[in-house]
Short mmCIF file of C-alpha atoms in Angstrom, two decimals:
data_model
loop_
_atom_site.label_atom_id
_atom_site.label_comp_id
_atom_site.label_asym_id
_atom_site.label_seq_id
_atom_site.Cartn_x
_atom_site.Cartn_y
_atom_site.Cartn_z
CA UNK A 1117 170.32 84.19 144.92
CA UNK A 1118 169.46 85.70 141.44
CA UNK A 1119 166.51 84.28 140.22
CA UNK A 1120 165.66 84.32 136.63
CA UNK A 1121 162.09 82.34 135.42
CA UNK A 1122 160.99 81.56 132.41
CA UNK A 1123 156.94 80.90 131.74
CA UNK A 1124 157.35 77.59 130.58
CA UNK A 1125 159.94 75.04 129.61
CA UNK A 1126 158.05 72.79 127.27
CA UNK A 1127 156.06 74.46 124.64
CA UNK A 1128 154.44 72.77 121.24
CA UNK A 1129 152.58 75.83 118.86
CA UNK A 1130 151.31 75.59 115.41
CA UNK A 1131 152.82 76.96 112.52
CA UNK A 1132 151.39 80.68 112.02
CA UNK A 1133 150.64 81.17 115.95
CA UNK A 1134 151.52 84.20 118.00
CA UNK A 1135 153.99 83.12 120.59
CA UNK A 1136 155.00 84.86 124.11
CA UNK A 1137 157.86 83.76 126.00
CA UNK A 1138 158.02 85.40 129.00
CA UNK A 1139 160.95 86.16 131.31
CA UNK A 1140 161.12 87.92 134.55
CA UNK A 1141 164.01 88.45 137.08
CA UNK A 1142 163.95 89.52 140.80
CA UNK A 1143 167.54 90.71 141.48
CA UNK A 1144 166.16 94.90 139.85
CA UNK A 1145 168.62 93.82 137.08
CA UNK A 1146 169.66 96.74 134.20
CA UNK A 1147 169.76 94.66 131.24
CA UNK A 1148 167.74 91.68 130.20
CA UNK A 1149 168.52 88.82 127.26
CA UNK A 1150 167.04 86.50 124.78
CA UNK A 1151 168.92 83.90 123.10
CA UNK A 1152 168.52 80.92 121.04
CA UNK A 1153 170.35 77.78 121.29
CA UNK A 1154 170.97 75.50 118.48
CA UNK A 1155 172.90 72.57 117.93
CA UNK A 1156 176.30 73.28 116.52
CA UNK A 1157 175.59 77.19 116.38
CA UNK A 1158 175.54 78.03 120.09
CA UNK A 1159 174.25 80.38 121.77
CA UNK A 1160 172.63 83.46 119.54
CA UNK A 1161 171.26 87.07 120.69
CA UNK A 1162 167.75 87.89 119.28
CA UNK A 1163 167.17 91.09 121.28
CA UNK A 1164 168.09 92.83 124.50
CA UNK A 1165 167.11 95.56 126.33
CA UNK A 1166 169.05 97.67 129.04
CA UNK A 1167 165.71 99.30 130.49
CA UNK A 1168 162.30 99.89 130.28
CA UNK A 1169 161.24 100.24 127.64
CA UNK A 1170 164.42 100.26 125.65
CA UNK A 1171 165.05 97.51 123.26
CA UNK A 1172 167.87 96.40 120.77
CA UNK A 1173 168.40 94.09 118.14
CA UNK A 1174 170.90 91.08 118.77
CA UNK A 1175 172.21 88.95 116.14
CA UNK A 1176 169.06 87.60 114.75
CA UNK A 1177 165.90 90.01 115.25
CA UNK A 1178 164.34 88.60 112.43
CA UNK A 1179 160.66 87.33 112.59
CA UNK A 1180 160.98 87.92 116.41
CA UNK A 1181 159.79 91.37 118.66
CA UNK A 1182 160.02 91.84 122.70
CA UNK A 1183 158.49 93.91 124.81
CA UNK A 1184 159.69 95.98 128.39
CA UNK A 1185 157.35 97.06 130.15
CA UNK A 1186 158.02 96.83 133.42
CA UNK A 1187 161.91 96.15 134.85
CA UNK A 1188 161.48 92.26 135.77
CA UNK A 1189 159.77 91.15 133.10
CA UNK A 1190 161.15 91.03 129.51
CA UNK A 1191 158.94 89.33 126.59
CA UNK A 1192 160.07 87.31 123.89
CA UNK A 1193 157.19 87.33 120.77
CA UNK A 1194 157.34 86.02 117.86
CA UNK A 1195 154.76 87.18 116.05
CA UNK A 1196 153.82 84.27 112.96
CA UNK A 1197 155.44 81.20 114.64
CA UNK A 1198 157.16 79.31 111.75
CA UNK A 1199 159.12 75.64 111.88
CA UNK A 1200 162.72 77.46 111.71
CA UNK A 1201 161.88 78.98 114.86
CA UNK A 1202 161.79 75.32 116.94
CA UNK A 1203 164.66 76.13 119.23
CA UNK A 1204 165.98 76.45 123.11
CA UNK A 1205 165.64 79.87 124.37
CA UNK A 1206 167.40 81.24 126.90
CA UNK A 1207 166.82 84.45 128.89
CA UNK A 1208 169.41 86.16 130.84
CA UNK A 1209 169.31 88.98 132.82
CA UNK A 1210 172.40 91.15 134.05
CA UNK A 1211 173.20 94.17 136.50
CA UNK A 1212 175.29 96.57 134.39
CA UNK A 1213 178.39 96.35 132.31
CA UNK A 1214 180.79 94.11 132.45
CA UNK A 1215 178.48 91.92 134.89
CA UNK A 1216 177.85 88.24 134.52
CA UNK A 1217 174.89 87.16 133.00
CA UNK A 1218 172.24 84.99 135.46
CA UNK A 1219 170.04 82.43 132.49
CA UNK A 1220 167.07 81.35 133.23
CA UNK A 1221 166.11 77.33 132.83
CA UNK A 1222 165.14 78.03 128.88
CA UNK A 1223 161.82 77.06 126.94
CA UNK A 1224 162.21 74.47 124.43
CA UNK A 1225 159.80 75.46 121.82
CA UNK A 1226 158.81 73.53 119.30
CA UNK A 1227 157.01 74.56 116.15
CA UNK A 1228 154.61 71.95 113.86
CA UNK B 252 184.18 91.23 114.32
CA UNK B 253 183.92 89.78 117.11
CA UNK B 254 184.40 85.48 117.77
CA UNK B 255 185.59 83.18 120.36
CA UNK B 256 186.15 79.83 119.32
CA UNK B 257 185.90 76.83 121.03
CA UNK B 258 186.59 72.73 120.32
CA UNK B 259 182.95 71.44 120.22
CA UNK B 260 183.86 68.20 122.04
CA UNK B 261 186.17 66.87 125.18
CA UNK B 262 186.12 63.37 125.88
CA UNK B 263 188.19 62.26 129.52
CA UNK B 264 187.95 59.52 132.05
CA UNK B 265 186.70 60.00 135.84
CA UNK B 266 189.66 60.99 137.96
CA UNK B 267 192.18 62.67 134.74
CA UNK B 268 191.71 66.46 134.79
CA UNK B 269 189.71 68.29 131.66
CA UNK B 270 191.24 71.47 130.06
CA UNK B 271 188.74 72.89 127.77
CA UNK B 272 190.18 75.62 125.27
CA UNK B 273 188.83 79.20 123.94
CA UNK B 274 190.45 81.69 121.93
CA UNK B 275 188.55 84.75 121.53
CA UNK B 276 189.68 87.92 119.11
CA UNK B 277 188.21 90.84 121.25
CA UNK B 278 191.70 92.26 122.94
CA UNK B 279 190.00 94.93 124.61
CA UNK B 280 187.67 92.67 126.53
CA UNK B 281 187.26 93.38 130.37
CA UNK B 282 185.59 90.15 131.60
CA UNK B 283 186.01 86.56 130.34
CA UNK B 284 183.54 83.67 131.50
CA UNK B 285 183.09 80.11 131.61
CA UNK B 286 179.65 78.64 132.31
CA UNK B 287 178.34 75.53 132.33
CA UNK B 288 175.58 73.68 131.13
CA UNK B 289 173.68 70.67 131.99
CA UNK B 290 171.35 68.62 130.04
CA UNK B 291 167.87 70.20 129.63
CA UNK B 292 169.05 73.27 132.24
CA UNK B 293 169.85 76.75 131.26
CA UNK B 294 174.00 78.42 131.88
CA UNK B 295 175.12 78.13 135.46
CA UNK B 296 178.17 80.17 135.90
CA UNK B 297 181.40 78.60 136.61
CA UNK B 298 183.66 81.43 137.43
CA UNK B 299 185.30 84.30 135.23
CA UNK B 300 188.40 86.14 135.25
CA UNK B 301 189.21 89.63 135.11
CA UNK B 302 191.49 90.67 131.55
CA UNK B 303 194.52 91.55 133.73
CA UNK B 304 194.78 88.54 135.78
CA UNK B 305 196.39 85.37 134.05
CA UNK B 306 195.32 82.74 136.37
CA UNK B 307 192.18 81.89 138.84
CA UNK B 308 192.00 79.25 141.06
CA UNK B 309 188.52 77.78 142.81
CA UNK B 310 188.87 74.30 144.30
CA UNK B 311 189.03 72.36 141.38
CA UNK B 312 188.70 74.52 138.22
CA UNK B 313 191.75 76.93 137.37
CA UNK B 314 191.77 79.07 134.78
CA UNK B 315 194.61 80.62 132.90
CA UNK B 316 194.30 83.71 130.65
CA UNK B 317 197.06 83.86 128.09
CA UNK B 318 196.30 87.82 126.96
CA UNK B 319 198.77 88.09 124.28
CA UNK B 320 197.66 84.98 122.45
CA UNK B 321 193.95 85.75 123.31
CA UNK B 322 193.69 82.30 124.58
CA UNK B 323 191.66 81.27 127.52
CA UNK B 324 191.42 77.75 129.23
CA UNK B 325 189.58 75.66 131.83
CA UNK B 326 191.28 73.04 134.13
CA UNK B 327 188.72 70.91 136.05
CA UNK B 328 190.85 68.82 138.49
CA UNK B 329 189.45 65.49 139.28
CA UNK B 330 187.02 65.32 136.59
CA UNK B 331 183.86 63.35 137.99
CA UNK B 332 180.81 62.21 136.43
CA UNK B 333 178.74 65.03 137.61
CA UNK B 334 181.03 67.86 134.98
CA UNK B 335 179.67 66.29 131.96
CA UNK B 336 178.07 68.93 130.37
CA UNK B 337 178.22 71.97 127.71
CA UNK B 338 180.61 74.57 128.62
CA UNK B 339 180.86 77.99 127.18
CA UNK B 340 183.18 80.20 127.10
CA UNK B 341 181.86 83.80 127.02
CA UNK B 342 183.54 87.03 126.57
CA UNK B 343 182.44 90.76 127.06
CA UNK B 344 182.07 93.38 124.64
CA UNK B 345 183.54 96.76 125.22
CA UNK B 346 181.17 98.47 122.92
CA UNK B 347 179.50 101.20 124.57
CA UNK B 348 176.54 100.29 122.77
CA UNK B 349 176.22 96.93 123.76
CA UNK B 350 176.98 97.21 127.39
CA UNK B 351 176.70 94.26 129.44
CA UNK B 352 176.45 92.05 125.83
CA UNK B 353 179.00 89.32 126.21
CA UNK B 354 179.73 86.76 123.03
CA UNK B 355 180.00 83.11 123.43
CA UNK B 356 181.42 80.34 121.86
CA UNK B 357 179.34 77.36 120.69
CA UNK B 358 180.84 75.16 123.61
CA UNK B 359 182.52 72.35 124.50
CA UNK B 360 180.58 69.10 125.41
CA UNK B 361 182.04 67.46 127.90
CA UNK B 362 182.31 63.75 128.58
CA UNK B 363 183.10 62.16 131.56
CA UNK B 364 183.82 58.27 131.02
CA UNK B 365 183.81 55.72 134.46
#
């Protein structure tokens, strides 16, 4: 079975702290996925990447950066951690195109 | 661009069957999903259908793909207790840059009344 893990699933951070989520995947997966989920706006993108080192902006890059260094592991950072930013995030992790997406268990993070 | 659109809540009793409904505007899409989600848990999912088939079957979930009307829908048969939660409907994007990006609807929360 895919596995994807996320580093934690509870987090509490102060406003103006440097945040890493981290996500890693065992199934050699292509492309890898951040998300936020919000009540009553679904699921966004914030960035994905579809290999090392490659990265693109989703739906709502803003005040958010990731990192690829190595295959499994895809990095979620958001740089000056502000209240707007207390969310659900999701990682997901896929083989190619066209391929379903495998989530991970999320991080609820929330920002005081 | 691109949506899919989903009621945000279903309300049935144990034992009736659930259809949840998605319409999505992307014509040229390959895949179309449907995953679920339960409280506090990330998207498990449920089963997906290829654009040139109009119906799936697994045990108790069918879905039926109405191309034409870009309308996709989930059956669950026998709706128990345990299929309360969120479910998305998710559909793939054929542009080249984007590959493997799928876009999902805000879901459909799901409640399962004794």
């Amino acid at each position: 079975d895919v596995k994807v893990t996320q580093s934690s699933r509870y987090l509490v951070k102060r406003t103006g702290e440097k945040v890493f989520l981290e996500c890693v995947q065992d199934m050699d997966h292509e492309n890898m996925f951040w998300y936020r989920q919000d009540p009553g706006l679904g699921l966004r993108l914030i960035y994905f990447s579809y290999d090392v080192k490659m990265k693109e902006k989703g739906d709502i890059p803003e005040g958010y950066s990731v990192s690829r260094e190595k295959k499994e592991r895809f990095s979620l950072i958001l740089e000056s951690a502000s209240t707007n930013q207390t969310s659900m995030y999701l990682c997901a992790s896929s083989l190619g195109t066209y391929n379903e997406q495998f989530f991970g268990p999320g991080t609820r993070l929330t920002v005081l | 661009g691109e949506d899919v659109e989903q009621s945000l809540f279903l309300s049935v009793r144990e034992g009736d069957s659930s259809v949840i409904n998605c319409t999505y505007t992307d014509s040229s899409s390959t895949y179309l999903y449907w995953y679920k989600q339960e409280p506090g848990a990330g998207l498990q999912l449920l089963t997906y259908i290829f654009s040139n088939m109009d119906m799936k079957q697994d045990q108790r979930l069918t879905v039926l793909l109405n191309k034409k009307d870009k309308h996709l829908s989930l059956r669950i048969a026998d709706t128990q207790t345990g299929d309360s939660a969120i479910y998305f409907c998710a559909e793939s994007m054929e542009d080249g840059g984007s590959q493997g990006n799928l876009i999902f609807g805000k879901g459909t929360k799901l409640s399962v009344k004794p």
